[in-house]
Short mmCIF file of C-alpha atoms in Angstrom, two decimals:
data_model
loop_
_atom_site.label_atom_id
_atom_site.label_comp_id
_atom_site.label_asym_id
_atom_site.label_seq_id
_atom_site.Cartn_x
_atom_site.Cartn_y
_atom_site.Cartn_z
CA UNK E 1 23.75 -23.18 -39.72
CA UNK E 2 20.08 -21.86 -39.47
CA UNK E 3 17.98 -25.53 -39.57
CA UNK E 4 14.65 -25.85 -39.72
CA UNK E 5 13.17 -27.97 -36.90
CA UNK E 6 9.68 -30.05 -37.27
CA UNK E 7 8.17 -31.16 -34.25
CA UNK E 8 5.94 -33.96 -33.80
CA UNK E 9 2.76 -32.96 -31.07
CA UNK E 10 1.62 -36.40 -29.35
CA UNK E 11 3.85 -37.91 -26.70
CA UNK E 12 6.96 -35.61 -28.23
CA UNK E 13 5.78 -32.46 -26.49
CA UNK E 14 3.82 -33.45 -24.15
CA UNK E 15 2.48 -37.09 -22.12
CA UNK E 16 -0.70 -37.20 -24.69
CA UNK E 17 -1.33 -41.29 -23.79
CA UNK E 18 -1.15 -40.40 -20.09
CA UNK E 19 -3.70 -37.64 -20.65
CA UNK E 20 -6.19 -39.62 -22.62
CA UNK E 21 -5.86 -42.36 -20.04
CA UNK E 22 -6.93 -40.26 -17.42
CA UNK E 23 -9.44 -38.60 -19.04
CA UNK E 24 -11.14 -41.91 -20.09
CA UNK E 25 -11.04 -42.73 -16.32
CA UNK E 26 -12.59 -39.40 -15.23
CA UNK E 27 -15.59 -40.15 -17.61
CA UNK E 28 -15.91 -43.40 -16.21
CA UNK E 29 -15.84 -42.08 -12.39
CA UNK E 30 -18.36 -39.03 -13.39
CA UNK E 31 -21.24 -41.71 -14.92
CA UNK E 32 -20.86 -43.41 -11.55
CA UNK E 33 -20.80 -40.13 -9.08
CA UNK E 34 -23.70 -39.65 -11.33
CA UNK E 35 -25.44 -42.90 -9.95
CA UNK E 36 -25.20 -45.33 -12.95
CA UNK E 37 -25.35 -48.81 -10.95
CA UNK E 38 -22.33 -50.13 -12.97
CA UNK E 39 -18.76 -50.99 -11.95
CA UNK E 40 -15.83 -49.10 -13.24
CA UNK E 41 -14.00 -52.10 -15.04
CA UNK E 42 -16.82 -53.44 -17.20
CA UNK E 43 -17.82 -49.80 -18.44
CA UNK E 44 -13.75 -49.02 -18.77
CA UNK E 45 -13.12 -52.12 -20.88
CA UNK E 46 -16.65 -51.30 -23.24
CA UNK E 47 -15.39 -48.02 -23.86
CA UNK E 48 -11.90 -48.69 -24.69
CA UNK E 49 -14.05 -51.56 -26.87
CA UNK E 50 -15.77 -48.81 -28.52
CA UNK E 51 -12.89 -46.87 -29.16
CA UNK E 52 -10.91 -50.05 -30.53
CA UNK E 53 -13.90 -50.50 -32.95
CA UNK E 54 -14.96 -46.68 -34.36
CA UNK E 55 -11.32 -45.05 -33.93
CA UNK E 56 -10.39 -42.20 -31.48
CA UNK E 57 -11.68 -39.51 -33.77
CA UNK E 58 -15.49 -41.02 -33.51
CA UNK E 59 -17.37 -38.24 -31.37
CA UNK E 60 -19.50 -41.07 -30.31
CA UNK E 61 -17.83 -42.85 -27.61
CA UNK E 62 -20.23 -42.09 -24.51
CA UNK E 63 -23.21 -41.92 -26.34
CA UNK E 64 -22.12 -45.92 -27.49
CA UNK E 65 -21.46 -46.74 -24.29
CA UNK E 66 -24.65 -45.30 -22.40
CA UNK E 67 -26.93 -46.16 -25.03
CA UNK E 68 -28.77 -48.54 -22.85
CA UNK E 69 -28.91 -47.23 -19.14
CA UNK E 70 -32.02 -45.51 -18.22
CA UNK E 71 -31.53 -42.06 -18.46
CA UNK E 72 -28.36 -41.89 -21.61
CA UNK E 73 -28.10 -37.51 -21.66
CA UNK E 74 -27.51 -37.32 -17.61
CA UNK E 75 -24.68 -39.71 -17.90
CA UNK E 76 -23.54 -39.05 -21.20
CA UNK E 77 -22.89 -35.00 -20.32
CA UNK E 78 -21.21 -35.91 -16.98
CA UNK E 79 -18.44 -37.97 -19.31
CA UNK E 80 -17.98 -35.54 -21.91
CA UNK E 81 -17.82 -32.48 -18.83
CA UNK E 82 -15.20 -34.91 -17.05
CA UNK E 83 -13.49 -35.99 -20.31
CA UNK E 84 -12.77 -32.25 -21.65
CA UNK E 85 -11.78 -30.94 -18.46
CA UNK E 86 -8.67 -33.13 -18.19
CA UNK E 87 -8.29 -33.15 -21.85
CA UNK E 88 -8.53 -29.15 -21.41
CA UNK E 89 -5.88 -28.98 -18.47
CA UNK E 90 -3.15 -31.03 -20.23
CA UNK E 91 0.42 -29.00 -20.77
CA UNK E 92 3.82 -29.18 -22.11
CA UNK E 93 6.72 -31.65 -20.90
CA UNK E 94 8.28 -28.82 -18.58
CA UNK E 95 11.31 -28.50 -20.56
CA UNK E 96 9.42 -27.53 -23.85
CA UNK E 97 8.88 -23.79 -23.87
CA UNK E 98 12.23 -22.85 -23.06
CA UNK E 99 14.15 -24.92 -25.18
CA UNK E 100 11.32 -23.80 -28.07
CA UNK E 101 12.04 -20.32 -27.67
CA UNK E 102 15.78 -21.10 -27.43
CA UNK E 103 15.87 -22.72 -30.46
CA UNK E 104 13.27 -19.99 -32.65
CA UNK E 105 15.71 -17.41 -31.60
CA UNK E 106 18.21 -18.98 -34.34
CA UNK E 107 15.90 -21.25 -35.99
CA UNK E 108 12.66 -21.89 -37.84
CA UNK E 109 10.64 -24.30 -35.67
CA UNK E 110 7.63 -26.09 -37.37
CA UNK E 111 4.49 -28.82 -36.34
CA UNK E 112 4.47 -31.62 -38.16
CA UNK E 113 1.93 -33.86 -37.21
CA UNK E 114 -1.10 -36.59 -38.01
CA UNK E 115 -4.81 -35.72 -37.47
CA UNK E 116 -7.40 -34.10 -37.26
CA UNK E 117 -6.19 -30.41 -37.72
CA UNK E 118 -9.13 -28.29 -35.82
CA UNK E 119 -8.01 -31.00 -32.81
CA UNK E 120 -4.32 -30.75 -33.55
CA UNK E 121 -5.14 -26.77 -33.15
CA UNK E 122 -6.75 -27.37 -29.82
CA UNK E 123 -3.79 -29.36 -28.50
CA UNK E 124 -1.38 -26.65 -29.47
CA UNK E 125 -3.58 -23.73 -28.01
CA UNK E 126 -4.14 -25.96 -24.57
CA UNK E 127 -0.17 -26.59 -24.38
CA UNK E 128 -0.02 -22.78 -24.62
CA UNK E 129 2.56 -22.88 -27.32
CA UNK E 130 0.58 -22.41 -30.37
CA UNK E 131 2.14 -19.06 -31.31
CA UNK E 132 5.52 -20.31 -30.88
CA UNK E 133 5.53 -22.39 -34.39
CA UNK E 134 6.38 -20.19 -37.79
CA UNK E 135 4.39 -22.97 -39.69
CA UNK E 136 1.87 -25.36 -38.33
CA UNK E 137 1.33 -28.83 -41.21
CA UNK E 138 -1.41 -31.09 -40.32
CA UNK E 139 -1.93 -34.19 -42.39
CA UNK E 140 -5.85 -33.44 -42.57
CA UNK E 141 -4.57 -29.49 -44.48
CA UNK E 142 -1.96 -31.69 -46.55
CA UNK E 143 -3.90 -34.09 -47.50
CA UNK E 144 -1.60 -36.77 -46.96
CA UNK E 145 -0.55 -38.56 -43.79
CA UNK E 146 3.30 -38.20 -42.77
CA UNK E 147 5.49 -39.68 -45.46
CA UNK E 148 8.46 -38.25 -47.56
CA UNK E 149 5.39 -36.70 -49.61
CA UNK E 150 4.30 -35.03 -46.40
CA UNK E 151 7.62 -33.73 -45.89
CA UNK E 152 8.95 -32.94 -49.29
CA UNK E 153 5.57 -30.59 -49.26
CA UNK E 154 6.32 -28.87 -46.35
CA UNK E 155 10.00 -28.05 -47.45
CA UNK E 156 8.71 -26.78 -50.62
CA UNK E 157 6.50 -24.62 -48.76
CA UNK E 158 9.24 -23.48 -46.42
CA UNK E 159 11.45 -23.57 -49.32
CA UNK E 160 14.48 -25.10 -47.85
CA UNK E 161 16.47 -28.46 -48.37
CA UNK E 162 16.36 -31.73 -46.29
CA UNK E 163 19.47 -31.68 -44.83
CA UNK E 164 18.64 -27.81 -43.34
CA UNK E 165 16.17 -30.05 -41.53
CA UNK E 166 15.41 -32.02 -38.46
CA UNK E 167 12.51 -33.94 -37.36
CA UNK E 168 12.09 -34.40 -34.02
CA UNK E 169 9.34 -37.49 -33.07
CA UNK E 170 8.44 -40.58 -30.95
CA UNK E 171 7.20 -42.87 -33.34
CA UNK E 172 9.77 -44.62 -35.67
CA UNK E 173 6.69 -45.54 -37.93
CA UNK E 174 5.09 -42.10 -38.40
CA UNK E 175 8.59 -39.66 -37.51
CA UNK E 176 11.47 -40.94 -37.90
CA UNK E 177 11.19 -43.35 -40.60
CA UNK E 178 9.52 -41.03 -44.04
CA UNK E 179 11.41 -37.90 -42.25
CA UNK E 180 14.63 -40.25 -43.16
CA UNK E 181 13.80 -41.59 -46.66
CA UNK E 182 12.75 -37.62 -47.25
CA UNK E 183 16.70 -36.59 -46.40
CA UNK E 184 15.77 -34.97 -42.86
CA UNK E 185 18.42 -35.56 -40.20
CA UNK E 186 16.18 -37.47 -37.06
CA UNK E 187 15.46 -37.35 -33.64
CA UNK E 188 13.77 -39.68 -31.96
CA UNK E 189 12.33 -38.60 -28.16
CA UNK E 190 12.47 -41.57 -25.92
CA UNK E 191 9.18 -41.29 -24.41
CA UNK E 192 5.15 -42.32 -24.10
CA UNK E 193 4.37 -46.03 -25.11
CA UNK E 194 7.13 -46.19 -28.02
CA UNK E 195 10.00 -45.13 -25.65
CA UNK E 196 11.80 -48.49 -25.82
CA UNK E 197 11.45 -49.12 -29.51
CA UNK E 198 14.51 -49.79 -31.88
CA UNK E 199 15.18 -46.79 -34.09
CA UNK E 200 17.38 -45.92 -37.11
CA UNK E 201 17.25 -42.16 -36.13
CA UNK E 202 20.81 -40.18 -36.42
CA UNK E 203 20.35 -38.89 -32.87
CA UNK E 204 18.15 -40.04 -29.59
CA UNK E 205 16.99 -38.29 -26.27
CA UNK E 206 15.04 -38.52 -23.39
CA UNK E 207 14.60 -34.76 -22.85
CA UNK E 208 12.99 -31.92 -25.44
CA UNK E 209 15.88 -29.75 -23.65
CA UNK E 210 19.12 -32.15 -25.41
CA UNK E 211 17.78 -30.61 -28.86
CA UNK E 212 19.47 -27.23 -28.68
CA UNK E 213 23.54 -29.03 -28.05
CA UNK E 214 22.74 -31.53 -30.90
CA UNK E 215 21.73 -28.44 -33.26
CA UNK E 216 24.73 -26.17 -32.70
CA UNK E 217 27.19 -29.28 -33.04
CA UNK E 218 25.37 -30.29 -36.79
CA UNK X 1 -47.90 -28.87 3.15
CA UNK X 2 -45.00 -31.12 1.05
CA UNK X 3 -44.88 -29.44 -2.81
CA UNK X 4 -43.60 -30.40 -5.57
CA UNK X 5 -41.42 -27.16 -7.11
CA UNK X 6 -40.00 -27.15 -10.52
CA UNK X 7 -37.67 -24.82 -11.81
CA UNK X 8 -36.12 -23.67 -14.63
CA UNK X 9 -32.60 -23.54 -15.32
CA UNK X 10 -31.57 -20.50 -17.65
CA UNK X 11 -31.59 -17.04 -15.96
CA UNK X 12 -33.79 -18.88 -12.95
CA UNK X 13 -30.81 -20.82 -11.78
CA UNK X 14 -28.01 -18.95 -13.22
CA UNK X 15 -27.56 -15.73 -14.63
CA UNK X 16 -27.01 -17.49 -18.37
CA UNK X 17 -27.60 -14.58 -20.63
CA UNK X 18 -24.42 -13.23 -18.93
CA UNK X 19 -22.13 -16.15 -19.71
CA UNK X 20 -23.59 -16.61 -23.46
CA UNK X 21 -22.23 -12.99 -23.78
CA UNK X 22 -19.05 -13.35 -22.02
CA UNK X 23 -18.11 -17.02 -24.04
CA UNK X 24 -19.05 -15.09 -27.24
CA UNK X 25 -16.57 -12.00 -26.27
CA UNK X 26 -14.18 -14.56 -25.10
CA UNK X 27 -14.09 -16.78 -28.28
CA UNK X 28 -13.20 -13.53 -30.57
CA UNK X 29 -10.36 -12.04 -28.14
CA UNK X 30 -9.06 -15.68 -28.65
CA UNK X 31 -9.81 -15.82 -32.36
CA UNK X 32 -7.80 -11.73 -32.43
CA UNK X 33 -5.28 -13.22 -30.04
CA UNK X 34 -4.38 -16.46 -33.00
CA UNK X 35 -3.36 -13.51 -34.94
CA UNK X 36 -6.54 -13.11 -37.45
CA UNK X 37 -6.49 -9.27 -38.73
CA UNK X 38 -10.22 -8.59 -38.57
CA UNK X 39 -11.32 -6.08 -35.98
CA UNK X 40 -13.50 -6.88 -32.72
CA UNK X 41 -16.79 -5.41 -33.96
CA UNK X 42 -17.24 -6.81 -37.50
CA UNK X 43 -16.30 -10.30 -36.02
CA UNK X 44 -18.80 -9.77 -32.98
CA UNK X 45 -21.63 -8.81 -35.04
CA UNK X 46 -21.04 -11.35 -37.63
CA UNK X 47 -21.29 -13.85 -35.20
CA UNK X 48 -24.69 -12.49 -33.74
CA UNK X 49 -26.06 -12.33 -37.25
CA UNK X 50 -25.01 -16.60 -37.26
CA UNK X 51 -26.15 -17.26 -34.23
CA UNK X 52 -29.57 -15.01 -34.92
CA UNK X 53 -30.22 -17.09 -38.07
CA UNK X 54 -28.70 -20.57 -37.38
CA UNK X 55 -30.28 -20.57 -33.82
CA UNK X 56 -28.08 -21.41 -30.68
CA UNK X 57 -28.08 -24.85 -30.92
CA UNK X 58 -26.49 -24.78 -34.11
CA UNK X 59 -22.99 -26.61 -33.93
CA UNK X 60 -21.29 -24.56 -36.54
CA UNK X 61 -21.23 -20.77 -35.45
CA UNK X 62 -17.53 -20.79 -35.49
CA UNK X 63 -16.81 -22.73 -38.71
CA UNK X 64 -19.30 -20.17 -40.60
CA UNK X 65 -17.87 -17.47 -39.26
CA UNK X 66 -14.52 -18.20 -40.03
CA UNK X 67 -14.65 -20.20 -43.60
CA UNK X 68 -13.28 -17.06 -45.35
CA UNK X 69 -10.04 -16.74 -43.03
CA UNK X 70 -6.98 -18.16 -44.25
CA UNK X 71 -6.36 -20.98 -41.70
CA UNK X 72 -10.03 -21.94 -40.21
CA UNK X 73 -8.90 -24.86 -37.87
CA UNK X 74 -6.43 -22.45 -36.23
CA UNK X 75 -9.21 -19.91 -35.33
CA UNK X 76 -11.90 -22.10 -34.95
CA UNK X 77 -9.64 -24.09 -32.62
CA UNK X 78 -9.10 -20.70 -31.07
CA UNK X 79 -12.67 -19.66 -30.31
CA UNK X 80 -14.42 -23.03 -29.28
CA UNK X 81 -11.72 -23.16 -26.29
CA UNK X 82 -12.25 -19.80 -25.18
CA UNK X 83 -16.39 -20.83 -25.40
CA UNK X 84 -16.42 -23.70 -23.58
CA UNK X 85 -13.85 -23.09 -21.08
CA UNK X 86 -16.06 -20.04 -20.27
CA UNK X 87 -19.34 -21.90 -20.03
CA UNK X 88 -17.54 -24.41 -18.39
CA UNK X 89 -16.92 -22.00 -15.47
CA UNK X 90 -20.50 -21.16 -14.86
CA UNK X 91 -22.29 -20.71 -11.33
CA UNK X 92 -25.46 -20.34 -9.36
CA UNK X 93 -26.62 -17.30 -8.68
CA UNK X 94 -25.32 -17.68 -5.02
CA UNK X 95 -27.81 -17.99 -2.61
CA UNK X 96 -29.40 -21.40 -4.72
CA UNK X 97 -27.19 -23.90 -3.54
CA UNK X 98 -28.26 -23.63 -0.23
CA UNK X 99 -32.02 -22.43 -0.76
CA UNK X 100 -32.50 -25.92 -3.01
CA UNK X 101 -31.17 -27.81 0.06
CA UNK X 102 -33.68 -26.45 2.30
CA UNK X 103 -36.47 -26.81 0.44
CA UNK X 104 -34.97 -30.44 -0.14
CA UNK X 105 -35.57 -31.14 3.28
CA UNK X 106 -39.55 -31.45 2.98
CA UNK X 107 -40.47 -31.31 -0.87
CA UNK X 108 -40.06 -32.56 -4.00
CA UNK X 109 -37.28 -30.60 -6.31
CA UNK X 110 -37.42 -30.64 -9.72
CA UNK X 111 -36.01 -29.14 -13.30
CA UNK X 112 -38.29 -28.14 -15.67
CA UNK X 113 -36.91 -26.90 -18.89
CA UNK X 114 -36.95 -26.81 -22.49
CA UNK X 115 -34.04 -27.70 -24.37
CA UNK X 116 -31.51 -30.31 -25.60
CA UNK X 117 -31.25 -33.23 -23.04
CA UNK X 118 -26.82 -33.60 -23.20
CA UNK X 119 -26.69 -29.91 -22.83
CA UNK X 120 -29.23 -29.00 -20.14
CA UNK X 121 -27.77 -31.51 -18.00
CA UNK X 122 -24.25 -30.60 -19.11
CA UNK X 123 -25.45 -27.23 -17.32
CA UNK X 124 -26.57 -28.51 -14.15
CA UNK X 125 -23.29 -30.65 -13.54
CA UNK X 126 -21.45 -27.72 -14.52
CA UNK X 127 -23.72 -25.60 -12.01
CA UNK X 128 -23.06 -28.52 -8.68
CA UNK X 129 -26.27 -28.89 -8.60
CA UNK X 130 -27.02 -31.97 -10.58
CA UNK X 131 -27.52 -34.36 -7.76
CA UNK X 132 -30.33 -32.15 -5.88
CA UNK X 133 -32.97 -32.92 -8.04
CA UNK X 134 -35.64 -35.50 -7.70
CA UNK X 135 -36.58 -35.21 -11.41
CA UNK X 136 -35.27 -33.58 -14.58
CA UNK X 137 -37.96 -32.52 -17.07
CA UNK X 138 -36.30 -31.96 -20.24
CA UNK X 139 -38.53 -30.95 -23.56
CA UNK X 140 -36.41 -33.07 -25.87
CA UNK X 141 -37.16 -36.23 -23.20
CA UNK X 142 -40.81 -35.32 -23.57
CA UNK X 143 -41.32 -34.87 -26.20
CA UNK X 144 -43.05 -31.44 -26.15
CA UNK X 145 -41.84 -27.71 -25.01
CA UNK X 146 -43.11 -26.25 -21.80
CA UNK X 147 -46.55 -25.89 -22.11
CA UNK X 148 -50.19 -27.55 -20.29
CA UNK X 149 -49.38 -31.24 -21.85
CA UNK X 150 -46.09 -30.76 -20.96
CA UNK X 151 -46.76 -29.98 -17.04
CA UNK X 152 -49.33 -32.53 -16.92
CA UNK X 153 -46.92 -35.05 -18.28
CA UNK X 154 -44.59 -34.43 -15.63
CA UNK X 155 -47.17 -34.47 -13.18
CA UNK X 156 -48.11 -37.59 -14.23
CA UNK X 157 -44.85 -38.78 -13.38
CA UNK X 158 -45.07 -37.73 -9.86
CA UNK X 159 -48.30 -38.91 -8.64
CA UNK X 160 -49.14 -35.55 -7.78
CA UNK X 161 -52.16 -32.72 -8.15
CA UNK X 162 -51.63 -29.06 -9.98
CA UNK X 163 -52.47 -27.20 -6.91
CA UNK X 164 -49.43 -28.91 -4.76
CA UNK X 165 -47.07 -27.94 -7.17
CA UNK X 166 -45.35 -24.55 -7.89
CA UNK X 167 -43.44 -23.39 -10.98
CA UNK X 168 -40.27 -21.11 -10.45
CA UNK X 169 -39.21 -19.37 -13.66
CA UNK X 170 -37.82 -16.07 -15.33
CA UNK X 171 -40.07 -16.09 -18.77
CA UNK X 172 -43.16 -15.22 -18.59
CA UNK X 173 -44.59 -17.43 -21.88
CA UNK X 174 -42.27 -20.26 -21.50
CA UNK X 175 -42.85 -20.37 -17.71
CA UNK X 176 -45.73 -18.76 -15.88
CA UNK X 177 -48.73 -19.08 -18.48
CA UNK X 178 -47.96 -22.75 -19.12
CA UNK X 179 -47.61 -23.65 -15.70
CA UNK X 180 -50.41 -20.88 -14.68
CA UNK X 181 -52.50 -22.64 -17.58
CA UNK X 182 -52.18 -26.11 -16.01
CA UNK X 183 -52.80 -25.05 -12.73
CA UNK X 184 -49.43 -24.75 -10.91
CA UNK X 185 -49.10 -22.35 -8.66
CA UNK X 186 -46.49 -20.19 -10.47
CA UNK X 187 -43.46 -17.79 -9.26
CA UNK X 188 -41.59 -15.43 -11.14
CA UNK X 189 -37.86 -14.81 -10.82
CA UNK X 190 -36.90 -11.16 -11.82
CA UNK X 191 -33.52 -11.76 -13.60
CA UNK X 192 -32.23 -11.78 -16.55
CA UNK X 193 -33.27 -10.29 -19.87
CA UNK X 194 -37.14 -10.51 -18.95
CA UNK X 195 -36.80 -9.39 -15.62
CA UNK X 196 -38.87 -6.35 -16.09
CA UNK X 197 -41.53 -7.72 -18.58
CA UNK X 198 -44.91 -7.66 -16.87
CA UNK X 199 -46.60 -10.80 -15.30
CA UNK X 200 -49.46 -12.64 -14.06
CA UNK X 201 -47.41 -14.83 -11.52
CA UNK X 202 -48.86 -15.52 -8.26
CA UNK X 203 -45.69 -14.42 -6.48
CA UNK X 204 -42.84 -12.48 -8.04
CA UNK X 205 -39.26 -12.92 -6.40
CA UNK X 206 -35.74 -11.04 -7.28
CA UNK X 207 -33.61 -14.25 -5.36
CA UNK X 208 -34.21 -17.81 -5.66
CA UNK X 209 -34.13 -17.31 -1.35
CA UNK X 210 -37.55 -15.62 -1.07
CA UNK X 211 -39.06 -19.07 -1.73
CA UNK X 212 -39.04 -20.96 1.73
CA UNK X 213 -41.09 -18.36 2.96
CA UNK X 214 -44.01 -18.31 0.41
CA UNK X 215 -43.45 -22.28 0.64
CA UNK X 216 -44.46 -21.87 4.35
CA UNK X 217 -47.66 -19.63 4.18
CA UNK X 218 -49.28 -21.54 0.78
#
């Protein structure tokens, strides 16, 4: 049966919490190769302060956390140069193109994920996969976060049923749970920092590449 | 004699009008590549006409010049990659890395620019040069665009006299009459768009590497 697949971005295709870890330590090392006279734990722990506080979408974070060193613009541009290098350089889990352009070749395979959607755009352009997806639904272009209204507006769009479709995620909260109570058959990727979590999905795996056996056996 | 030399950054240190044109050219092949059906011309000029009446510094280009497509995040996404990934990659013209280091050695090296403060020094750490200068002037720091007060401010800051100081620069108003004005001895760089306009420098130079050697006989 042609199915029609919805992918989640963060942590499902690739290590997103591993990248924005690193990249929050590369800021940190460029302010002091810079020559700010402060250690690397106390202005690691105020910045992931700051981003506790104003959310990861604030475009503030260095400008916060520099606001009262001497010279703010020299260190500030060496963290935001650091930060979107790495964030620039991230890629796929290696398994992910191939098994995406295994499964389009029979399938309709979709995005369906929470954010910002010019940033959501950059992730899939960086990954080097955004041309792969026949539909692309952001919550920001929705207008409504991921929940069976999220999803019951995306099959209208694609204008097929929920049992033609799968939703492939790591987060029981945001994926697998409204995909469920929407009628979408679930697939919950064991990885990133909800790997070990209890799910209700009807199938689980550790690799992007198990997808294509579980699809032709549906 | 030890001098104090200040320099400019834009088409002095790097050949900048070059890259502005390539990250432009970039960002609409990227913006074509997403799949948007305009062709390269209308999109190229469109963009100059933005940039002519926004001004560069404007953060928008790309939103305004793609609000009447019929996904913006996915182009806009598009074209701000393929910009900053290409001013990410710029470089020296080559023979400055080592010419600064010399002239390190026995005098004082300096920036002198106009400009905003995040993304003139966003330039020089992108450059590898960030760390050779004694002091970064920066117009939004002071206050004022290059100029007399601006010169004498920075001046100021050094402990040190007009006539021990020496001005390195491509523009002719922004650089040489200001600096010639305030009584720096001044040196033109031919490069870049104003490379043939006519000037009243004291010494005119095609690379950065001619300088040691008028250093020596001053």
């Amino acid at each position: 049966m042609i199915m029609e697949i919805f992918f989640d971005i963060d942590d499902t295709l690739f290590p997103s919490s591993e990248f924005s870890a690193l990249a929050r330590k590369n800021a940190i090392n460029a302010i002091i190769s810079m020559g700010l006279k402060n250690d690397y734990d106390s202005l690691y722990n105020k910045l992931l302060q700051i981003i506790e506080e104003k959310g990861s979408n604030y475009g503030m974070h260095f400008d916060d956390l520099l606001e009262d060193s001497d010279n703010p613009p020299r260190y500030i541009a060496a963290a935001v140069a650091a930060y979107h290098d790495t964030k620039a350089s991230i890629a796929p889990y290696p398994d992910v193109p191939l098994t995406l352009l295994e499964l389009k070749k029979e399938h309709g395979i979709h995005i369906a994920t929470n954010g910002n959607s010019i940033k959501q755009w950059d992730k899939l352009i960086r990954l080097g996969i955004s041309l792969y997806f026949d539909q692309v639904f952001i919550s920001e272009d929705l207008g409504v976060q991921k929940s069976p209204d999220f999803f019951a507006r995306a099959l209208k769009t694609l204008g097929s049923k929920p049992e033609r479709c799968i939703m492939v995620g790591d987060r029981e909260d945001k994926d697998i749970l409204p995909a469920k109570e929407a009628g979408l058959i679930t697939i919950k990727v064991r990885k990133g920092r909800f790997r070990d979590d209890e799910s209700c999905a009807d199938y689980e795996i550790h690799e992007i590449s198990e997808i294509p056996a579980i699809v032709k056996n549906l």
